[in-house]
Coordinates of C-alpha atoms in Angstrom, one line a residue:
M1 CA 0.0 0.0 0.0
N2 CA 2.8 2.4 0.8
I3 CA 4.5 1.6 -2.5
F4 CA 1.3 2.4 -4.4
M5 CA 0.9 5.8 -2.7
M6 CA 4.5 6.6 -3.4
I7 CA 4.0 5.9 -7.1
L8 CA 0.9 8.2 -7.3
V9 CA 2.8 11.0 -5.5
A10 CA 5.7 10.6 -8.0
I11 CA 3.4 10.8 -11.0
F12 CA 1.6 13.9 -9.6
M13 CA 4.9 15.7 -8.9
V14 CA 6.2 15.0 -12.5
G15 CA 3.0 16.3 -14.0
F16 CA 3.0 19.5 -11.9
Y17 CA 6.6 20.2 -12.8
M18 CA 5.9 19.8 -16.5
I19 CA 2.9 22.1 -16.4
S20 CA 4.5 24.9 -14.4
S21 CA 8.0 24.6 -16.0
P22 CA 9.7 27.8 -17.3
S23 CA 9.9 26.5 -20.9
Q24 CA 6.1 26.1 -21.0
R25 CA 5.5 29.7 -19.7
V26 CA 7.8 31.2 -22.3
T27 CA 5.9 29.4 -25.0
E28 CA 2.6 30.7 -23.6
Q29 CA 4.0 34.3 -23.5
E30 CA 5.4 34.2 -27.0
T31 CA 2.0 33.0 -28.3
E32 CA 0.1 35.9 -26.7
Y33 CA 2.6 38.4 -28.1
A34 CA 2.2 37.1 -31.6
I35 CA -1.6 37.1 -31.4
N36 CA -1.6 40.7 -30.1
K37 CA 0.8 41.9 -32.7
S38 CA -1.3 40.2 -35.4
D39 CA -4.4 42.0 -34.2
M40 CA -2.5 45.3 -34.2
R41 CA -1.4 44.7 -37.8
S42 CA -4.9 43.9 -38.9
I43 CA -6.2 47.2 -37.4
A44 CA -3.4 49.2 -39.1
E45 CA -3.9 47.5 -42.5
C46 CA -7.7 48.1 -42.3
A47 CA -7.3 51.7 -41.4
S48 CA -4.8 52.2 -44.3
A49 CA -7.1 50.5 -46.8
K50 CA -10.0 52.7 -45.7
H51 CA -7.8 55.8 -45.9
N52 CA -6.6 54.9 -49.4
A53 CA -10.1 54.3 -50.6
Q54 CA -11.1 57.8 -49.4
I55 CA -8.2 59.3 -51.4
K56 CA -9.2 57.4 -54.5
G57 CA -12.9 58.2 -54.1
T58 CA -13.9 54.5 -53.7
E59 CA -15.6 52.5 -51.0
F60 CA -14.0 50.0 -48.6
N61 CA -16.7 48.2 -46.6
D62 CA -14.8 45.3 -45.1
V63 CA -16.0 43.8 -41.8
C64 CA -12.9 45.2 -40.1
V65 CA -14.1 48.8 -40.6
E66 CA -17.2 48.1 -38.4
Q67 CA -15.3 46.0 -35.9
N68 CA -12.7 48.8 -35.2
Q69 CA -15.2 51.7 -35.7
I70 CA -12.9 53.2 -38.4
N71 CA -14.1 56.6 -39.7
S72 CA -12.5 58.5 -42.6
Q73 CA -13.6 62.0 -43.7
F74 CA -12.5 65.2 -45.5
V75 CA -11.7 68.1 -43.2
C76 CA -10.8 71.6 -44.5
L77 CA -9.5 74.7 -42.7
N78 CA -9.4 78.4 -43.6
S79 CA -6.5 80.8 -43.1
N80 CA -7.5 81.1 -39.4
M81 CA -7.2 77.4 -38.9
R82 CA -11.0 77.0 -38.5
I83 CA -13.3 74.4 -40.0
T84 CA -14.6 75.4 -43.4
S85 CA -16.4 73.8 -46.4
C86 CA -14.3 71.6 -48.6
E87 CA -15.6 73.3 -51.8
I88 CA -14.2 75.7 -54.4
T89 CA -16.1 78.9 -54.1
R90 CA -15.6 81.6 -56.7
N91 CA -12.4 79.9 -57.9
K92 CA -11.0 80.0 -54.3
R93 CA -10.0 76.8 -52.5
P94 CA -9.7 76.3 -48.7
E95 CA -6.3 77.1 -47.3
Y96 CA -5.8 73.6 -45.9
S97 CA -7.6 70.4 -46.9
Y98 CA -7.0 67.0 -45.3
I99 CA -8.2 63.4 -45.3
V100 CA -8.3 62.1 -41.7
T101 CA -8.9 58.4 -40.8
A102 CA -9.4 57.3 -37.1
T103 CA -10.0 54.0 -35.4
T104 CA -11.4 53.1 -32.0
P105 CA -8.9 53.6 -29.1
I106 CA -6.5 50.7 -28.7
D107 CA -5.4 49.3 -25.3
V108 CA -2.5 51.1 -23.6
D109 CA -0.6 47.8 -23.3
S110 CA -0.7 47.5 -27.1
Y111 CA 0.9 50.9 -27.9
N112 CA 4.4 49.4 -28.3
D113 CA 3.1 46.6 -30.5
M114 CA 1.3 49.1 -32.7
L115 CA 4.4 51.3 -33.0
E116 CA 6.4 48.3 -34.0
I117 CA 3.9 47.4 -36.7
L118 CA 3.9 51.0 -38.1
E119 CA 7.7 51.1 -38.2
E120 CA 7.9 47.7 -39.9
Y121 CA 5.0 47.8 -42.4
F122 CA 4.4 51.6 -42.8
P123 CA 7.8 53.3 -42.6
D124 CA 7.0 55.9 -45.2
A125 CA 3.7 57.0 -43.8
G126 CA 4.9 59.9 -41.7
T127 CA 1.5 60.9 -40.4
F128 CA 0.2 57.4 -39.4
G129 CA 0.4 56.8 -35.7
I130 CA -1.3 56.8 -32.3
F131 CA -3.0 60.0 -31.2
M132 CA -1.7 61.2 -27.8
D133 CA -2.3 64.6 -26.3
G134 CA -2.8 66.5 -29.5
K135 CA 0.0 64.7 -31.4
I136 CA 0.4 61.7 -33.6
M137 CA 3.1 59.3 -32.3
V138 CA 4.6 57.5 -35.2
G139 CA 6.9 54.5 -35.4
G140 CA 10.7 54.6 -35.8
L141 CA 12.8 57.7 -35.1
S142 CA 10.4 60.2 -36.6
G143 CA 9.1 62.9 -34.3
A144 CA 5.5 63.4 -33.3
R145 CA 3.1 65.3 -35.7
I146 CA 0.9 68.0 -34.2
V147 CA -2.8 67.8 -35.1
P148 CA -4.7 71.2 -35.4
D149 CA -7.2 71.8 -32.6
A150 CA -10.0 72.4 -35.0
I151 CA -9.6 68.9 -36.4
I152 CA -9.4 67.4 -32.9
D153 CA -12.7 69.0 -32.0
E154 CA -14.4 68.2 -35.4
M155 CA -13.6 64.5 -35.2
E156 CA -13.7 64.3 -31.4
L157 CA -10.3 62.5 -31.2
T158 CA -9.2 60.8 -28.0
N159 CA -5.9 59.3 -26.8
G160 CA -5.2 55.9 -28.1
Q161 CA -6.9 56.2 -31.5
L162 CA -4.9 55.1 -34.5
I163 CA -4.8 58.2 -36.8
Y164 CA -3.9 58.4 -40.5
F165 CA -3.5 62.1 -41.6
T166 CA -3.0 63.2 -45.3
Q167 CA -3.1 66.6 -46.9
Y168 CA -4.6 66.8 -50.4
E169 CA -5.7 69.4 -53.0
I170 CA -9.3 69.7 -54.0
P171 CA -9.5 68.9 -57.8
D172 CA -11.1 71.2 -60.3
E173 CA -14.5 70.3 -61.6
E174 CA -14.5 68.7 -64.9
T175 CA -15.6 70.9 -67.7
V176 CA -18.3 69.4 -69.9
F177 CA -18.6 70.5 -73.5
T178 CA -21.7 69.9 -75.4
A179 CA -22.0 70.1 -79.2
P180 CA -24.9 72.1 -80.6
V181 CA -27.7 70.0 -82.0
Q182 CA -27.6 70.1 -85.8
T183 CA -29.5 68.4 -88.5
D184 CA -27.7 65.5 -90.3
V185 CA -25.5 66.5 -93.2
I186 CA -25.7 64.5 -96.4
C187 CA -22.4 64.8 -98.4
P188 CA -22.2 64.3 -102.2
I189 CA -20.0 61.7 -103.8
G190 CA -16.3 62.5 -103.5
T191 CA -16.6 64.3 -100.2
V192 CA -16.6 63.1 -96.6
K193 CA -18.5 64.4 -93.5
T194 CA -16.3 65.8 -90.8
Y195 CA -16.9 67.9 -87.7
R196 CA -14.9 71.1 -88.0
F197 CA -15.2 74.6 -86.3
G198 CA -18.2 73.6 -84.3
R199 CA -20.3 72.2 -87.1
W200 CA -20.5 69.3 -89.6
Q201 CA -19.0 70.0 -93.0
C202 CA -18.4 68.2 -96.3
I203 CA -14.8 68.2 -97.4
G204 CA -13.2 66.7 -100.5
Y205 CA -11.8 63.2 -100.1
N206 CA -8.1 62.9 -100.8
T207 CA -7.9 66.3 -102.5
K208 CA -4.2 66.0 -103.0
T209 CA -4.4 63.2 -105.5
D210 CA -7.9 63.7 -106.9
C211 CA -7.6 66.1 -109.7
G212 CA -10.6 66.6 -112.0
G213 CA -10.7 66.2 -115.8
D214 CA -7.4 65.6 -117.6
M215 CA -5.3 66.9 -114.7
I216 CA -2.8 65.0 -112.5
W217 CA -1.3 65.8 -109.1
D218 CA 2.4 67.0 -109.2
S219 CA 4.0 66.0 -105.9
E220 CA 6.9 68.4 -106.5
L221 CA 4.8 71.5 -107.4
L222 CA 2.0 70.4 -105.0
M223 CA -0.7 71.3 -107.5
C224 CA -2.8 69.8 -110.3
V225 CA -1.1 70.0 -113.8
A226 CA -2.1 68.9 -117.2
D227 CA -1.7 65.2 -117.8
E228 CA 0.3 65.0 -121.1
S229 CA -0.5 61.2 -121.4
K230 CA -4.2 62.2 -122.0
K231 CA -3.4 64.8 -124.7
P232 CA -5.3 63.8 -127.8
L233 CA -4.0 63.5 -131.4
C234 CA -5.8 66.2 -133.2
A235 CA -6.6 66.5 -136.9
E236 CA -4.5 68.5 -139.4
Q237 CA -4.3 72.2 -138.6
Q238 CA -5.7 71.6 -135.2
T239 CA -4.1 72.1 -131.8
A240 CA -4.8 70.3 -128.5
V241 CA -5.8 73.0 -125.9
L242 CA -6.8 72.4 -122.2
V243 CA -10.3 73.8 -121.8
D244 CA -11.8 73.6 -118.3
S245 CA -9.2 71.0 -117.3
V246 CA -10.1 68.8 -120.3
W247 CA -8.1 68.5 -123.5
E248 CA -9.9 69.7 -126.7
C249 CA -8.9 70.0 -130.3
V250 CA -9.4 73.6 -131.6
N251 CA -8.7 75.2 -135.0
P252 CA -6.0 77.8 -134.5
F253 CA -6.8 79.6 -137.8
P254 CA -9.4 82.3 -137.8
E255 CA -12.7 81.6 -139.5
K256 CA -14.1 85.0 -138.4
V257 CA -14.5 87.7 -141.1
C258 CA -13.9 91.2 -139.6
P259 CA -14.8 94.5 -141.2
D260 CA -12.3 97.0 -142.5
G261 CA -10.0 98.4 -140.0
M262 CA -10.2 95.4 -137.7
I263 CA -8.5 92.1 -137.5
A264 CA -9.3 88.7 -135.9
R265 CA -7.6 87.8 -132.6
L266 CA -7.9 84.7 -130.5
N267 CA -9.2 85.2 -127.0
Y268 CA -7.2 82.7 -125.0
N269 CA -9.7 82.9 -122.1
T270 CA -12.7 81.9 -124.1
L271 CA -10.8 80.3 -127.0
E272 CA -13.0 82.2 -129.4
W273 CA -12.0 84.5 -132.3
E274 CA -13.0 88.1 -131.9
C275 CA -12.6 91.3 -134.0
V276 CA -10.3 94.0 -132.6
V277 CA -9.0 97.3 -134.0
N278 CA -6.1 96.9 -136.4
P279 CA -3.2 98.5 -134.5
N280 CA -1.3 99.1 -137.8
E281 CA -4.1 101.3 -139.0
I282 CA -4.4 103.5 -135.9
A283 CA -3.3 107.0 -136.6
D284 CA -0.2 108.0 -134.7
T285 CA -1.2 111.0 -132.7
K286 CA 1.9 112.8 -131.4
K287 CA 1.8 115.3 -128.6
C288 CA 5.2 116.7 -129.4
D289 CA 5.8 118.6 -132.6
T290 CA 9.6 118.3 -132.3
V291 CA 11.5 115.5 -130.7
S292 CA 14.8 116.2 -128.9
Q293 CA 17.2 113.3 -129.0
G294 CA 18.7 112.1 -125.8
V295 CA 22.4 111.9 -124.9
I296 CA 24.5 109.9 -127.3
F297 CA 26.2 107.3 -125.1
G298 CA 29.8 106.1 -125.4
P299 CA 32.8 105.0 -123.3
V300 CA 34.0 107.4 -120.7
G301 CA 36.6 109.9 -121.9
T302 CA 35.6 109.8 -125.6
T303 CA 34.3 112.8 -127.6
A304 CA 30.6 112.5 -128.2
R305 CA 29.2 113.5 -131.5
V306 CA 25.7 113.6 -132.8
P307 CA 25.1 111.2 -135.6
T308 CA 22.2 111.3 -138.0
T309 CA 20.4 108.5 -136.1
S310 CA 21.0 108.1 -132.4
C311 CA 19.7 104.5 -132.0
T312 CA 21.5 101.5 -133.3
D313 CA 19.8 98.7 -135.3
C314 CA 19.5 96.8 -132.0
E315 CA 17.6 99.5 -130.2
T316 CA 14.3 101.3 -130.4
M317 CA 13.5 104.9 -129.6
I318 CA 11.0 105.8 -127.0
T319 CA 9.7 109.3 -126.5
N320 CA 8.3 110.9 -123.3
P321 CA 5.1 112.6 -124.4
D322 CA 5.4 115.1 -121.6
T323 CA 9.0 116.2 -122.0
C324 CA 9.2 115.3 -125.7
E325 CA 12.6 113.7 -124.9
S326 CA 13.6 110.5 -126.7
V327 CA 16.0 107.8 -125.6
C328 CA 17.2 104.5 -127.0
V329 CA 16.5 101.2 -125.3
P330 CA 17.3 97.6 -126.2
D331 CA 14.9 95.9 -128.7
P332 CA 14.7 92.2 -127.7
S333 CA 13.0 91.4 -131.0
K334 CA 16.2 92.1 -132.8
I335 CA 18.2 89.4 -131.0
N336 CA 18.0 87.2 -134.2
D337 CA 19.3 90.0 -136.4
P338 CA 22.9 89.3 -137.5
A339 CA 23.6 93.0 -137.1
C340 CA 22.6 92.8 -133.4
Y341 CA 23.9 89.4 -132.5
S342 CA 26.9 88.2 -134.4
A343 CA 27.9 85.2 -132.2
T344 CA 27.7 81.8 -133.7
G345 CA 26.2 78.7 -132.1
D346 CA 23.5 78.2 -129.5
C347 CA 23.6 80.5 -126.4
S348 CA 21.4 78.3 -124.2
G349 CA 22.2 76.0 -121.3
P350 CA 23.2 76.4 -117.7
S351 CA 26.6 78.0 -118.5
R352 CA 25.6 80.5 -121.3
G353 CA 23.2 83.4 -121.4
Y354 CA 22.3 86.5 -123.5
Y355 CA 23.0 90.0 -122.4
F356 CA 22.8 93.5 -123.8
G357 CA 26.0 95.7 -123.9
F358 CA 24.8 98.6 -121.8
P359 CA 27.2 101.5 -122.3
S360 CA 26.6 103.1 -118.9
Y361 CA 24.5 103.1 -115.8
S362 CA 22.5 106.2 -116.9
Y363 CA 21.5 104.4 -120.1
A364 CA 20.0 101.5 -118.1
T365 CA 17.9 103.9 -116.0
H366 CA 15.6 104.4 -119.0
V367 CA 15.0 100.6 -119.4
D368 CA 12.1 99.6 -117.2
A369 CA 12.7 95.9 -117.7
V370 CA 16.0 95.9 -115.7
A371 CA 14.7 98.0 -112.8
G372 CA 16.0 96.6 -109.6
Y373 CA 18.9 94.7 -111.2
T374 CA 22.6 95.5 -111.1
I375 CA 24.1 96.2 -114.6
P376 CA 27.6 94.6 -114.9
L377 CA 30.0 97.1 -116.5
D378 CA 33.3 95.1 -116.5
A379 CA 35.8 93.6 -118.8
A380 CA 33.8 90.4 -119.1
H381 CA 30.8 92.3 -120.5
S382 CA 30.9 94.3 -123.7
Q383 CA 29.4 97.8 -123.9
N384 CA 28.8 97.6 -127.6
R385 CA 25.0 98.4 -127.4
K386 CA 24.3 95.0 -129.0
F387 CA 23.2 91.6 -127.8
N388 CA 26.0 89.3 -126.8
C389 CA 26.5 85.8 -125.4
L390 CA 28.2 85.3 -122.0
D391 CA 30.0 82.0 -121.6
C392 CA 30.8 80.9 -118.1
G393 CA 32.9 77.9 -119.1
D394 CA 32.8 75.3 -116.3
G395 CA 30.7 77.7 -114.2
E396 CA 27.0 78.4 -114.3
I397 CA 24.8 81.4 -114.9
D398 CA 23.5 83.1 -111.7
S399 CA 19.7 82.9 -112.3
E400 CA 19.0 85.4 -109.5
K401 CA 21.2 88.2 -110.8
S402 CA 20.6 87.5 -114.5
L403 CA 17.7 88.6 -116.7
P404 CA 18.2 87.4 -120.3
P405 CA 18.4 88.9 -122.9
Y406 CA 19.3 92.0 -120.9
I407 CA 21.7 90.8 -118.1
S408 CA 23.8 87.6 -117.7
V409 CA 26.1 87.1 -114.7
C410 CA 28.3 84.1 -113.9
K411 CA 28.2 82.6 -110.4

């Protein structure tokens, strides 16, 4: 009997030691710490989710919001740090606008656990912490953040609440543009309907390449030009002419009979022959009874003499009807006259050009055709008062400074 009682006492003592041993108490304490820390993390994550939803303008209605009595709202202050409406009035915004999220107060014993959670999982949220005596205690080494008194009174904040505090700017209201109501536009073939300048319009479809008639788009000139491939083969004594963008064969010889004193002339606008006064039969009415010849031009330093005729075969005389003074000017129609152009061969191409041998600058002042151009009077240009050919050799004619058959200058 004594042996049996001793065995029971031994079993009882071993069980008591195992239950109350230090290793078992440490396990129990570590489990409670982990559970409490998990609860604090759940509260912080729920408050953060509610706060972010408020910023984005969405809803977050998880069960954790109701369990922890989480409230998130907009709070605005004026320049005097007093509560004001969060609206733009007469294009003026509140001085300060915030989004504030608050939970129910947590237990004092859980403050350290909550601060550890904020430091570990929300290190960049500088205004996310525990409200304590008008300040927000945040995790880590960051200092406390002061909460304006007006916000404390508005949200009735108390110590121990988890607070998330964010400043934001009230966005402008979206401007809505409404197009005026218009009747439907029916566009003809070749055009497309488009909305331009506040109304529907019909514009040409692919106008750059769609040229009417016998025209074709020139990509270099950026315009419609005559399509030579569509030019017809006309009958004898007829010529192909483009009329209203279409090739037509017309008879260039006049069939019109005109009365005496008039001749037939082709009107190139209408392509019809019409009778006009014969310029050869118009009486030459002269205002001046006597004509005074102008200065006879020659090289500088020579003795000028008055010949019987002041103008050469390559010039024509013009008379000022007011002053009755006559001067000689170049006559381009005489360029094929051997007496005016004695050079042999063709004077065309990029390196050759016609010019008139102006004797002096004063001579050129009477020629309206060369107004604005510089007359070259040098050894490369003759001053013979005839038409000449300038050969630039391997060079080229300067098209900007040249004006054949009066002026030719090499580059």
